[in-house]
PDB file of C-alpha atoms in Angstrom:
ATOM      1  CA  UNK B   1     179.698 118.630  50.857  1.00 53.00           C
ATOM      2  CA  UNK B   2     176.100 118.220  49.671  1.00 59.00           C
ATOM      3  CA  UNK B   3     175.332 121.859  50.453  1.00 62.00           C
ATOM      4  CA  UNK B   4     178.392 122.979  48.451  1.00 61.00           C
ATOM      5  CA  UNK B   5     177.308 120.924  45.436  1.00 64.00           C
ATOM      6  CA  UNK B   6     173.795 122.391  45.743  1.00 67.00           C
ATOM      7  CA  UNK B   7     175.175 125.939  45.740  1.00 69.00           C
ATOM      8  CA  UNK B   8     177.365 125.163  42.711  1.00 65.00           C
ATOM      9  CA  UNK B   9     174.414 123.768  40.750  1.00 68.00           C
ATOM     10  CA  UNK B  10     172.289 126.802  41.580  1.00 71.00           C
ATOM     11  CA  UNK B  11     175.067 129.144  40.463  1.00 68.00           C
ATOM     12  CA  UNK B  12     175.429 127.204  37.199  1.00 67.00           C
ATOM     13  CA  UNK B  13     171.678 127.416  36.519  1.00 67.00           C
ATOM     14  CA  UNK B  14     171.658 131.154  37.196  1.00 67.00           C
ATOM     15  CA  UNK B  15     174.698 131.681  34.957  1.00 68.00           C
ATOM     16  CA  UNK B  16     173.096 129.667  32.151  1.00 68.00           C
ATOM     17  CA  UNK B  17     169.885 131.693  32.468  1.00 68.00           C
ATOM     18  CA  UNK B  18     171.737 134.994  32.309  1.00 64.00           C
ATOM     19  CA  UNK B  19     173.728 133.734  29.305  1.00 61.00           C
ATOM     20  CA  UNK B  20     170.568 132.789  27.370  1.00 67.00           C
ATOM     21  CA  UNK B  21     168.915 136.110  28.206  1.00 65.00           C
ATOM     22  CA  UNK B  22     172.035 137.980  27.077  1.00 61.00           C
ATOM     23  CA  UNK B  23     172.139 136.137  23.741  1.00 59.00           C
ATOM     24  CA  UNK B  24     168.434 136.687  23.029  1.00 58.00           C
ATOM     25  CA  UNK B  25     168.415 140.372  24.005  1.00 58.00           C
ATOM     26  CA  UNK B  26     171.867 141.577  22.937  1.00 52.00           C
ATOM     27  CA  UNK B  27     172.022 145.367  22.510  1.00 51.00           C
ATOM     28  CA  UNK B  28     174.734 147.921  22.178  1.00 49.00           C
ATOM     29  CA  UNK B  29     176.117 149.280  25.378  1.00 48.00           C
ATOM     30  CA  UNK B  30     175.614 153.028  25.956  1.00 51.00           C
ATOM     31  CA  UNK B  31     179.173 153.321  27.189  1.00 48.00           C
ATOM     32  CA  UNK B  32     180.498 151.875  23.914  1.00 49.00           C
ATOM     33  CA  UNK B  33     178.379 154.293  21.812  1.00 52.00           C
ATOM     34  CA  UNK B  34     179.685 157.207  23.874  1.00 53.00           C
ATOM     35  CA  UNK B  35     183.281 156.119  23.296  1.00 48.00           C
ATOM     36  CA  UNK B  36     182.690 155.886  19.536  1.00 49.00           C
ATOM     37  CA  UNK B  37     181.143 159.383  19.396  1.00 53.00           C
ATOM     38  CA  UNK B  38     184.016 160.884  21.400  1.00 54.00           C
ATOM     39  CA  UNK B  39     186.501 159.161  19.108  1.00 52.00           C
ATOM     40  CA  UNK B  40     184.863 160.749  16.039  1.00 50.00           C
ATOM     41  CA  UNK B  41     184.873 164.224  17.601  1.00 47.00           C
ATOM     42  CA  UNK B  42     188.509 163.934  18.630  1.00 50.00           C
ATOM     43  CA  UNK B  43     189.578 162.871  15.132  1.00 50.00           C
ATOM     44  CA  UNK B  44     188.025 166.023  13.607  1.00 54.00           C
ATOM     45  CA  UNK B  45     190.052 168.466  15.744  1.00 54.00           C
ATOM     46  CA  UNK B  46     193.576 166.901  15.922  1.00 52.00           C
ATOM     47  CA  UNK B  47     196.312 166.024  13.398  1.00 58.00           C
ATOM     48  CA  UNK B  48     196.317 162.496  12.017  1.00 59.00           C
ATOM     49  CA  UNK B  49     199.820 161.633  13.329  1.00 58.00           C
ATOM     50  CA  UNK B  50     198.834 162.599  16.867  1.00 51.00           C
ATOM     51  CA  UNK B  51     195.646 160.559  16.638  1.00 51.00           C
ATOM     52  CA  UNK B  52     197.393 157.490  15.209  1.00 57.00           C
ATOM     53  CA  UNK B  53     199.879 157.550  18.102  1.00 54.00           C
ATOM     54  CA  UNK B  54     197.349 157.898  20.921  1.00 53.00           C
ATOM     55  CA  UNK B  55     194.335 156.288  19.242  1.00 53.00           C
ATOM     56  CA  UNK B  56     195.503 153.362  17.074  1.00 55.00           C
ATOM     57  CA  UNK B  57     193.050 151.638  14.771  1.00 53.00           C
ATOM     58  CA  UNK B  58     193.499 148.283  16.500  1.00 51.00           C
ATOM     59  CA  UNK B  59     194.230 147.803  20.165  1.00 47.00           C
ATOM     60  CA  UNK B  60     193.751 145.087  22.740  1.00 45.00           C
ATOM     61  CA  UNK B  61     190.150 144.565  23.831  1.00 47.00           C
ATOM     62  CA  UNK B  62     188.838 147.200  21.436  1.00 50.00           C
ATOM     63  CA  UNK B  63     185.174 148.022  22.116  1.00 51.00           C
ATOM     64  CA  UNK B  64     183.093 147.523  18.996  1.00 53.00           C
ATOM     65  CA  UNK B  65     180.004 149.452  18.111  1.00 53.00           C
ATOM     66  CA  UNK B  66     177.946 146.358  18.969  1.00 53.00           C
ATOM     67  CA  UNK B  67     179.771 144.890  21.981  1.00 52.00           C
ATOM     68  CA  UNK B  68     178.015 141.523  22.245  1.00 55.00           C
ATOM     69  CA  UNK B  69     179.706 138.139  22.807  1.00 59.00           C
ATOM     70  CA  UNK B  70     179.454 135.359  20.308  1.00 68.00           C
ATOM     71  CA  UNK B  71     178.028 131.993  21.290  1.00 68.00           C
ATOM     72  CA  UNK B  72     181.487 130.358  21.414  1.00 76.00           C
ATOM     73  CA  UNK B  73     182.907 133.154  23.593  1.00 72.00           C
ATOM     74  CA  UNK B  74     179.950 132.861  25.958  1.00 72.00           C
ATOM     75  CA  UNK B  75     180.397 129.104  26.257  1.00 77.00           C
ATOM     76  CA  UNK B  76     184.117 129.543  26.966  1.00 81.00           C
ATOM     77  CA  UNK B  77     183.394 132.066  29.724  1.00 81.00           C
ATOM     78  CA  UNK B  78     180.723 129.775  31.169  1.00 79.00           C
ATOM     79  CA  UNK B  79     183.152 126.832  31.180  1.00 84.00           C
ATOM     80  CA  UNK B  80     185.804 129.002  32.847  1.00 85.00           C
ATOM     81  CA  UNK B  81     183.373 129.977  35.602  1.00 82.00           C
ATOM     82  CA  UNK B  82     182.530 126.312  36.194  1.00 83.00           C
ATOM     83  CA  UNK B  83     186.220 125.378  36.404  1.00 86.00           C
ATOM     84  CA  UNK B  84     186.898 128.227  38.834  1.00 85.00           C
ATOM     85  CA  UNK B  85     184.002 127.173  41.071  1.00 80.00           C
ATOM     86  CA  UNK B  86     185.160 123.553  41.021  1.00 79.00           C
ATOM     87  CA  UNK B  87     188.693 124.652  41.923  1.00 81.00           C
ATOM     88  CA  UNK B  88     187.441 126.677  44.896  1.00 79.00           C
ATOM     89  CA  UNK B  89     185.305 123.757  46.080  1.00 76.00           C
ATOM     90  CA  UNK B  90     188.241 121.349  45.780  1.00 72.00           C
ATOM     91  CA  UNK B  91     190.533 123.658  47.767  1.00 75.00           C
ATOM     92  CA  UNK B  92     187.941 124.073  50.530  1.00 69.00           C
ATOM     93  CA  UNK B  93     187.173 120.347  50.660  1.00 55.00           C
ATOM     94  CA  UNK B  94     188.288 118.929  54.046  1.00 51.00           C
ATOM     95  CA  UNK B  95     191.112 116.449  53.717  1.00 50.00           C
ATOM     96  CA  UNK B  96     190.460 113.040  55.217  1.00 46.00           C
ATOM     97  CA  UNK B  97     193.196 112.481  57.767  1.00 47.00           C
ATOM     98  CA  UNK B  98     194.903 109.118  57.692  1.00 47.00           C
ATOM     99  CA  UNK B  99     195.346 107.493  61.073  1.00 52.00           C
ATOM    100  CA  UNK B 100     198.547 105.623  61.714  1.00 60.00           C
ATOM    101  CA  UNK B 101     200.394 104.288  64.707  1.00 78.00           C
ATOM    102  CA  UNK B 102     198.981 103.953  68.198  1.00 88.00           C
ATOM    103  CA  UNK B 103     196.787 106.521  69.904  1.00 90.00           C
ATOM    104  CA  UNK B 104     193.414 107.577  71.227  1.00 91.00           C
ATOM    105  CA  UNK B 105     190.273 108.814  69.511  1.00 88.00           C
ATOM    106  CA  UNK B 106     187.687 111.069  71.180  1.00 88.00           C
ATOM    107  CA  UNK B 107     184.201 109.554  71.375  1.00 86.00           C
ATOM    108  CA  UNK B 108     182.358 112.408  73.101  1.00 85.00           C
ATOM    109  CA  UNK B 109     179.294 113.754  71.294  1.00 80.00           C
ATOM    110  CA  UNK B 110     179.950 116.925  69.319  1.00 79.00           C
ATOM    111  CA  UNK B 111     183.652 116.201  68.818  1.00 80.00           C
ATOM    112  CA  UNK B 112     185.182 115.596  65.394  1.00 74.00           C
ATOM    113  CA  UNK B 113     186.868 112.468  66.717  1.00 67.00           C
ATOM    114  CA  UNK B 114     190.464 113.608  66.204  1.00 76.00           C
ATOM    115  CA  UNK B 115     193.210 111.000  66.410  1.00 83.00           C
ATOM    116  CA  UNK B 116     195.667 111.618  69.268  1.00 86.00           C
ATOM    117  CA  UNK B 117     198.920 109.746  68.520  1.00 89.00           C
ATOM    118  CA  UNK B 118     201.012 108.387  71.377  1.00 90.00           C
ATOM    119  CA  UNK B 119     204.786 108.680  71.521  1.00 88.00           C
ATOM    120  CA  UNK B 120     206.732 105.472  71.959  1.00 87.00           C
ATOM    121  CA  UNK B 121     207.935 106.411  75.444  1.00 89.00           C
ATOM    122  CA  UNK B 122     206.823 106.272  79.050  1.00 89.00           C
ATOM    123  CA  UNK B 123     204.253 109.014  79.623  1.00 91.00           C
ATOM    124  CA  UNK B 124     201.319 109.972  81.805  1.00 90.00           C
ATOM    125  CA  UNK B 125     197.748 110.871  80.911  1.00 89.00           C
ATOM    126  CA  UNK B 126     198.373 114.485  81.901  1.00 89.00           C
ATOM    127  CA  UNK B 127     198.589 115.362  78.185  1.00 89.00           C
ATOM    128  CA  UNK B 128     194.790 114.995  78.024  1.00 88.00           C
ATOM    129  CA  UNK B 129     194.482 118.395  79.734  1.00 87.00           C
ATOM    130  CA  UNK B 130     196.145 120.029  76.693  1.00 86.00           C
ATOM    131  CA  UNK B 131     193.800 118.576  74.048  1.00 84.00           C
ATOM    132  CA  UNK B 132     191.711 121.128  72.136  1.00 83.00           C
ATOM    133  CA  UNK B 133     188.047 120.127  72.482  1.00 86.00           C
ATOM    134  CA  UNK B 134     184.730 121.793  71.692  1.00 84.00           C
ATOM    135  CA  UNK B 135     183.998 122.156  75.396  1.00 85.00           C
ATOM    136  CA  UNK B 136     185.845 121.720  78.674  1.00 86.00           C
ATOM    137  CA  UNK B 137     185.577 118.264  80.251  1.00 87.00           C
ATOM    138  CA  UNK B 138     186.119 117.388  83.880  1.00 85.00           C
ATOM    139  CA  UNK B 139     188.915 114.825  84.006  1.00 85.00           C
ATOM    140  CA  UNK B 140     189.925 112.344  86.659  1.00 79.00           C
ATOM    141  CA  UNK B 141     192.173 113.572  89.442  1.00 76.00           C
ATOM    142  CA  UNK B 142     195.926 112.903  89.623  1.00 79.00           C
ATOM    143  CA  UNK B 143     196.438 111.950  85.972  1.00 84.00           C
ATOM    144  CA  UNK B 144     200.183 112.267  86.597  1.00 84.00           C
ATOM    145  CA  UNK B 145     199.950 108.950  88.455  1.00 83.00           C
ATOM    146  CA  UNK B 146     198.386 107.134  85.492  1.00 86.00           C
ATOM    147  CA  UNK B 147     201.252 105.964  83.278  1.00 87.00           C
ATOM    148  CA  UNK B 148     201.481 104.498  79.777  1.00 90.00           C
ATOM    149  CA  UNK B 149     204.474 102.234  79.167  1.00 89.00           C
ATOM    150  CA  UNK B 150     205.373 100.867  75.685  1.00 88.00           C
ATOM    151  CA  UNK B 151     205.025  97.089  75.560  1.00 81.00           C
ATOM    152  CA  UNK B 152     205.219  94.885  72.418  1.00 77.00           C
ATOM    153  CA  UNK B 153     203.657  97.323  69.901  1.00 82.00           C
ATOM    154  CA  UNK B 154     201.086  98.529  72.427  1.00 87.00           C
ATOM    155  CA  UNK B 155     200.982 100.167  75.862  1.00 89.00           C
ATOM    156  CA  UNK B 156     200.490  99.033  79.424  1.00 86.00           C
ATOM    157  CA  UNK B 157     198.258 101.372  81.415  1.00 87.00           C
ATOM    158  CA  UNK B 158     198.951 101.471  85.139  1.00 82.00           C
ATOM    159  CA  UNK B 159     196.916 103.493  87.622  1.00 78.00           C
ATOM    160  CA  UNK B 160     199.282 104.090  90.546  1.00 72.00           C
ATOM    161  CA  UNK B 161     196.820 106.318  92.357  1.00 65.00           C
ATOM    162  CA  UNK B 162     193.742 104.125  91.933  1.00 53.00           C
ATOM    163  CA  UNK B 163     191.442 106.572  93.678  1.00 54.00           C
ATOM    164  CA  UNK B 164     190.148 108.351  90.582  1.00 58.00           C
ATOM    165  CA  UNK B 165     187.238 107.480  88.318  1.00 56.00           C
ATOM    166  CA  UNK B 166     189.294 106.054  85.438  1.00 72.00           C
ATOM    167  CA  UNK B 167     187.581 103.060  83.869  1.00 79.00           C
ATOM    168  CA  UNK B 168     188.763 100.669  81.157  1.00 82.00           C
ATOM    169  CA  UNK B 169     185.857  99.073  79.308  1.00 81.00           C
ATOM    170  CA  UNK B 170     183.591 100.309  82.129  1.00 74.00           C
ATOM    171  CA  UNK B 171     185.716  98.536  84.753  1.00 73.00           C
ATOM    172  CA  UNK B 172     188.490  99.708  87.017  1.00 71.00           C
ATOM    173  CA  UNK B 173     191.844  98.049  86.590  1.00 71.00           C
ATOM    174  CA  UNK B 174     195.128  98.566  88.402  1.00 70.00           C
ATOM    175  CA  UNK B 175     197.281  97.409  85.478  1.00 74.00           C
ATOM    176  CA  UNK B 176     196.189  96.305  82.014  1.00 82.00           C
ATOM    177  CA  UNK B 177     197.552  95.802  78.512  1.00 83.00           C
ATOM    178  CA  UNK B 178     195.657  98.078  76.120  1.00 87.00           C
ATOM    179  CA  UNK B 179     194.100  96.359  73.115  1.00 85.00           C
ATOM    180  CA  UNK B 180     192.551  97.825  69.987  1.00 84.00           C
ATOM    181  CA  UNK B 181     189.063  99.312  70.569  1.00 84.00           C
ATOM    182  CA  UNK B 182     189.434  99.518  74.355  1.00 88.00           C
ATOM    183  CA  UNK B 183     187.253 102.294  75.815  1.00 88.00           C
ATOM    184  CA  UNK B 184     188.671 104.553  78.532  1.00 88.00           C
ATOM    185  CA  UNK B 185     186.462 106.741  80.730  1.00 87.00           C
ATOM    186  CA  UNK B 186     188.674 109.524  82.094  1.00 86.00           C
ATOM    187  CA  UNK B 187     186.164 111.563  84.046  1.00 83.00           C
ATOM    188  CA  UNK B 188     183.805 113.072  81.451  1.00 85.00           C
ATOM    189  CA  UNK B 189     186.167 112.338  78.546  1.00 87.00           C
ATOM    190  CA  UNK B 190     185.642 109.096  76.624  1.00 88.00           C
ATOM    191  CA  UNK B 191     188.599 107.739  74.641  1.00 90.00           C
ATOM    192  CA  UNK B 192     188.880 104.856  72.189  1.00 90.00           C
ATOM    193  CA  UNK B 193     192.291 103.187  72.022  1.00 90.00           C
ATOM    194  CA  UNK B 194     193.333 102.508  68.417  1.00 88.00           C
ATOM    195  CA  UNK B 195     196.309 100.369  67.429  1.00 86.00           C
ATOM    196  CA  UNK B 196     197.084 100.508  63.692  1.00 79.00           C
ATOM    197  CA  UNK B 197     200.505  98.862  64.094  1.00 77.00           C
ATOM    198  CA  UNK B 198     199.339  95.286  64.665  1.00 71.00           C
ATOM    199  CA  UNK B 199     196.228  93.567  63.227  1.00 64.00           C
ATOM    200  CA  UNK B 200     193.083  93.459  65.322  1.00 61.00           C
ATOM    201  CA  UNK B 201     192.903  90.483  67.664  1.00 59.00           C
ATOM    202  CA  UNK B 202     196.677  89.960  67.795  1.00 61.00           C
ATOM    203  CA  UNK B 203     197.113  91.285  71.336  1.00 61.00           C
ATOM    204  CA  UNK B 204     195.301  89.388  74.062  1.00 58.00           C
ATOM    205  CA  UNK B 205     195.133  89.986  77.786  1.00 58.00           C
ATOM    206  CA  UNK B 206     195.971  87.201  80.208  1.00 54.00           C
ATOM    207  CA  UNK B 207     192.861  85.327  81.225  1.00 48.00           C
ATOM    208  CA  UNK B 208     191.695  86.367  84.684  1.00 47.00           C
ATOM    209  CA  UNK B 209     191.485  83.678  87.326  1.00 45.00           C
ATOM    210  CA  UNK B 210     188.190  82.731  88.880  1.00 45.00           C
ATOM    211  CA  UNK B 211     187.702  85.033  91.837  1.00 51.00           C
ATOM    212  CA  UNK B 212     186.379  83.481  95.021  1.00 58.00           C
ATOM    213  CA  UNK B 213     185.511  85.926  97.787  1.00 64.00           C
ATOM    214  CA  UNK B 214     185.587  85.050 101.474  1.00 66.00           C
ATOM    215  CA  UNK B 215     181.988  85.371 102.711  1.00 65.00           C
ATOM    216  CA  UNK B 216     181.256  85.678 106.418  1.00 64.00           C
ATOM    217  CA  UNK B 217     177.850  85.386 108.082  1.00 61.00           C
ATOM    218  CA  UNK B 218     175.583  85.588 104.993  1.00 71.00           C
ATOM    219  CA  UNK B 219     175.698  82.012 103.728  1.00 71.00           C
ATOM    220  CA  UNK B 220     172.064  80.826 103.589  1.00 73.00           C
ATOM    221  CA  UNK B 221     171.235  77.740 105.610  1.00 72.00           C
ATOM    222  CA  UNK B 222     168.226  76.775 103.506  1.00 73.00           C
ATOM    223  CA  UNK B 223     166.555  77.569 100.182  1.00 77.00           C
ATOM    224  CA  UNK B 224     166.674  81.205  99.088  1.00 75.00           C
ATOM    225  CA  UNK B 225     163.448  83.091  98.382  1.00 76.00           C
ATOM    226  CA  UNK B 226     162.920  83.744  94.669  1.00 75.00           C
ATOM    227  CA  UNK B 227     162.829  87.538  95.168  1.00 76.00           C
ATOM    228  CA  UNK B 228     166.070  87.634  97.160  1.00 81.00           C
ATOM    229  CA  UNK B 229     168.660  89.907  95.478  1.00 82.00           C
ATOM    230  CA  UNK B 230     171.764  88.072  94.322  1.00 84.00           C
ATOM    231  CA  UNK B 231     175.209  89.566  93.742  1.00 83.00           C
ATOM    232  CA  UNK B 232     177.097  87.875  90.898  1.00 80.00           C
ATOM    233  CA  UNK B 233     180.860  88.371  90.813  1.00 77.00           C
ATOM    234  CA  UNK B 234     182.133  89.408  87.375  1.00 69.00           C
ATOM    235  CA  UNK B 235     184.512  86.818  85.902  1.00 60.00           C
ATOM    236  CA  UNK B 236     183.313  84.178  88.333  1.00 65.00           C
ATOM    237  CA  UNK B 237     180.407  81.806  88.848  1.00 70.00           C
ATOM    238  CA  UNK B 238     180.147  82.795  92.495  1.00 76.00           C
ATOM    239  CA  UNK B 239     176.756  84.135  93.631  1.00 81.00           C
ATOM    240  CA  UNK B 240     176.115  85.971  96.887  1.00 83.00           C
ATOM    241  CA  UNK B 241     172.460  86.126  98.010  1.00 84.00           C
ATOM    242  CA  UNK B 242     171.529  89.087 100.183  1.00 84.00           C
ATOM    243  CA  UNK B 243     169.805  87.229 102.998  1.00 83.00           C
ATOM    244  CA  UNK B 244     170.581  89.852 105.652  1.00 85.00           C
ATOM    245  CA  UNK B 245     169.218  93.390 105.941  1.00 88.00           C
ATOM    246  CA  UNK B 246     172.720  94.874 106.299  1.00 90.00           C
ATOM    247  CA  UNK B 247     175.838  93.642 104.499  1.00 89.00           C
ATOM    248  CA  UNK B 248     179.245  95.310 104.676  1.00 90.00           C
ATOM    249  CA  UNK B 249     181.993  95.011 102.061  1.00 88.00           C
ATOM    250  CA  UNK B 250     185.711  95.717 102.624  1.00 86.00           C
ATOM    251  CA  UNK B 251     189.159  94.280 103.195  1.00 82.00           C
ATOM    252  CA  UNK B 252     188.779  93.838 106.958  1.00 85.00           C
ATOM    253  CA  UNK B 253     187.868  90.438 108.378  1.00 83.00           C
ATOM    254  CA  UNK B 254     184.962  92.048 110.217  1.00 86.00           C
ATOM    255  CA  UNK B 255     183.009  92.543 106.951  1.00 87.00           C
ATOM    256  CA  UNK B 256     180.372  90.213 105.565  1.00 86.00           C
ATOM    257  CA  UNK B 257     182.060  90.200 102.131  1.00 85.00           C
ATOM    258  CA  UNK B 258     185.854  90.394 102.285  1.00 83.00           C
ATOM    259  CA  UNK B 259     187.745  91.759  99.271  1.00 79.00           C
ATOM    260  CA  UNK B 260     191.532  91.714  99.511  1.00 72.00           C
ATOM    261  CA  UNK B 261     193.518  94.480  97.838  1.00 67.00           C
ATOM    262  CA  UNK B 262     195.177  97.828  98.491  1.00 64.00           C
ATOM    263  CA  UNK B 263     192.475  99.614  96.485  1.00 69.00           C
ATOM    264  CA  UNK B 264     189.712  98.391  98.820  1.00 78.00           C
ATOM    265  CA  UNK B 265     189.223 100.131 102.176  1.00 82.00           C
ATOM    266  CA  UNK B 266     188.798  98.300 105.477  1.00 84.00           C
ATOM    267  CA  UNK B 267     185.101  99.197 105.406  1.00 87.00           C
ATOM    268  CA  UNK B 268     184.479 100.189 101.797  1.00 88.00           C
ATOM    269  CA  UNK B 269     180.692 100.116 101.364  1.00 89.00           C
ATOM    270  CA  UNK B 270     177.499  98.671 102.732  1.00 91.00           C
ATOM    271  CA  UNK B 271     174.296  97.334 101.177  1.00 91.00           C
ATOM    272  CA  UNK B 272     171.191  97.576 103.326  1.00 92.00           C
ATOM    273  CA  UNK B 273     167.444  97.178 103.019  1.00 90.00           C
ATOM    274  CA  UNK B 274     165.103 100.186 103.028  1.00 91.00           C
ATOM    275  CA  UNK B 275     161.502  99.025 103.089  1.00 89.00           C
ATOM    276  CA  UNK B 276     161.057  96.797 100.060  1.00 85.00           C
ATOM    277  CA  UNK B 277     164.121  98.219  98.281  1.00 88.00           C
ATOM    278  CA  UNK B 278     167.880  97.925  98.627  1.00 89.00           C
ATOM    279  CA  UNK B 279     170.452 100.678  98.837  1.00 92.00           C
ATOM    280  CA  UNK B 280     174.242 100.858  98.529  1.00 90.00           C
ATOM    281  CA  UNK B 281     176.336 103.463 100.351  1.00 90.00           C
ATOM    282  CA  UNK B 282     179.998 104.394  99.982  1.00 88.00           C
ATOM    283  CA  UNK B 283     181.505 104.626 103.481  1.00 87.00           C
ATOM    284  CA  UNK B 284     184.659 106.686 102.812  1.00 78.00           C
ATOM    285  CA  UNK B 285     184.970 109.897 100.795  1.00 69.00           C
ATOM    286  CA  UNK B 286     188.440 109.062  99.467  1.00 66.00           C
ATOM    287  CA  UNK B 287     187.337 105.653  98.196  1.00 67.00           C
ATOM    288  CA  UNK B 288     185.374 105.034  95.008  1.00 73.00           C
ATOM    289  CA  UNK B 289     182.165 103.098  94.578  1.00 82.00           C
ATOM    290  CA  UNK B 290     180.465 103.230  91.182  1.00 82.00           C
ATOM    291  CA  UNK B 291     177.056 102.108  89.957  1.00 84.00           C
ATOM    292  CA  UNK B 292     176.752 101.657  86.183  1.00 80.00           C
ATOM    293  CA  UNK B 293     180.016 103.582  85.708  1.00 74.00           C
ATOM    294  CA  UNK B 294     179.048 106.601  87.862  1.00 81.00           C
ATOM    295  CA  UNK B 295     180.584 107.467  91.212  1.00 82.00           C
ATOM    296  CA  UNK B 296     178.028 107.503  94.000  1.00 85.00           C
ATOM    297  CA  UNK B 297     177.738 108.257  97.691  1.00 87.00           C
ATOM    298  CA  UNK B 298     174.521 106.284  98.007  1.00 90.00           C
ATOM    299  CA  UNK B 299     172.034 104.881  95.534  1.00 90.00           C
ATOM    300  CA  UNK B 300     168.886 102.751  95.408  1.00 92.00           C
ATOM    301  CA  UNK B 301     169.500  99.519  93.518  1.00 87.00           C
ATOM    302  CA  UNK B 302     167.531  98.102  90.614  1.00 85.00           C
ATOM    303  CA  UNK B 303     167.678  94.984  88.449  1.00 82.00           C
ATOM    304  CA  UNK B 304     170.850  94.515  86.428  1.00 81.00           C
ATOM    305  CA  UNK B 305     172.891  97.331  87.981  1.00 85.00           C
ATOM    306  CA  UNK B 306     176.679  96.955  87.834  1.00 82.00           C
ATOM    307  CA  UNK B 307     178.511  97.690  91.097  1.00 83.00           C
ATOM    308  CA  UNK B 308     182.236  98.424  91.199  1.00 80.00           C
ATOM    309  CA  UNK B 309     184.121  98.500  94.496  1.00 77.00           C
ATOM    310  CA  UNK B 310     187.860  98.661  93.939  1.00 68.00           C
ATOM    311  CA  UNK B 311     188.685  95.670  91.750  1.00 63.00           C
ATOM    312  CA  UNK B 312     185.407  93.928  92.599  1.00 71.00           C
ATOM    313  CA  UNK B 313     182.689  94.113  89.941  1.00 74.00           C
ATOM    314  CA  UNK B 314     179.249  92.839  90.912  1.00 79.00           C
ATOM    315  CA  UNK B 315     175.925  92.596  89.098  1.00 78.00           C
ATOM    316  CA  UNK B 316     172.612  92.561  90.921  1.00 79.00           C
ATOM    317  CA  UNK B 317     169.558  90.471  89.999  1.00 74.00           C
ATOM    318  CA  UNK B 318     166.730  90.304  90.790  1.00 60.00           C
ATOM    319  CA  UNK B 319     165.755  93.229  93.015  1.00 46.00           C
ATOM    320  CA  UNK B 320     162.277  94.076  94.229  1.00 46.00           C
ATOM    321  CA  UNK B 321     161.626  97.624  93.018  1.00 40.00           C
ATOM    322  CA  UNK B 322     160.746 100.404  95.379  1.00 40.00           C
TER     323      UNK B 322
END
């Protein structure tokens, strides 16, 4: 918009300059003088009746011997040019789209953040593959198994597959009620859920219960060293110190940390010590382990990293760096 205004102002200045130059140096046009001379020659060789019929004394836009515009005519033309330029700018001005209803908004860099309205019906996230974007994004697998169900002026998102990298507010969730400003990570596509039907803060999720994990074989018998890494369970006050060099996590009773749930494998992941550092490794290809929102096979750990194994979200602190 600023560039368009700049171009309009430059055009106005140029037009004003040409107008002033034209007024100060107004001369007769050679074409007009030639027309006058031809008119005189024609009148001398033809009858008056013939000349009056084809060459009347007054006609529309008659060219005078001194065809120069008056000051008022020049100002009128200048004003007309300004109005025409303003009209073209107004027609080309992008219209600000009004968002209404419930839908998603693209947050990826380089996108114009279009609003994607949702129909009030049961649907899957497969429609994301049809969205026109500036570049092609890799999406999560099996979006046909991620459903949106209308529920009290919002939607309930349910991931029936639960083996893709779909995150809600940087956390995996099997079933959740979408609230205004929720962020969805669907592979490389980032979506912001917008609900313009109900006021912000009206919809609340049920408070999650304090999660207590069964811990086998890693309960310290004495004081813990100050540099011992500690896993803190998200949504809970439970802390798990890593006092062993190898710790396994899964749903089987043979693991050191037992996490119940269909989305957690029998042996899901392991955390082990490598020299002075710690490393996490995903044990099954079809299962998902993420560190700071990214799927990993194995990764060295650092202070403050967020670990996600199925429904279990852990934070690590402190860790002795490599």
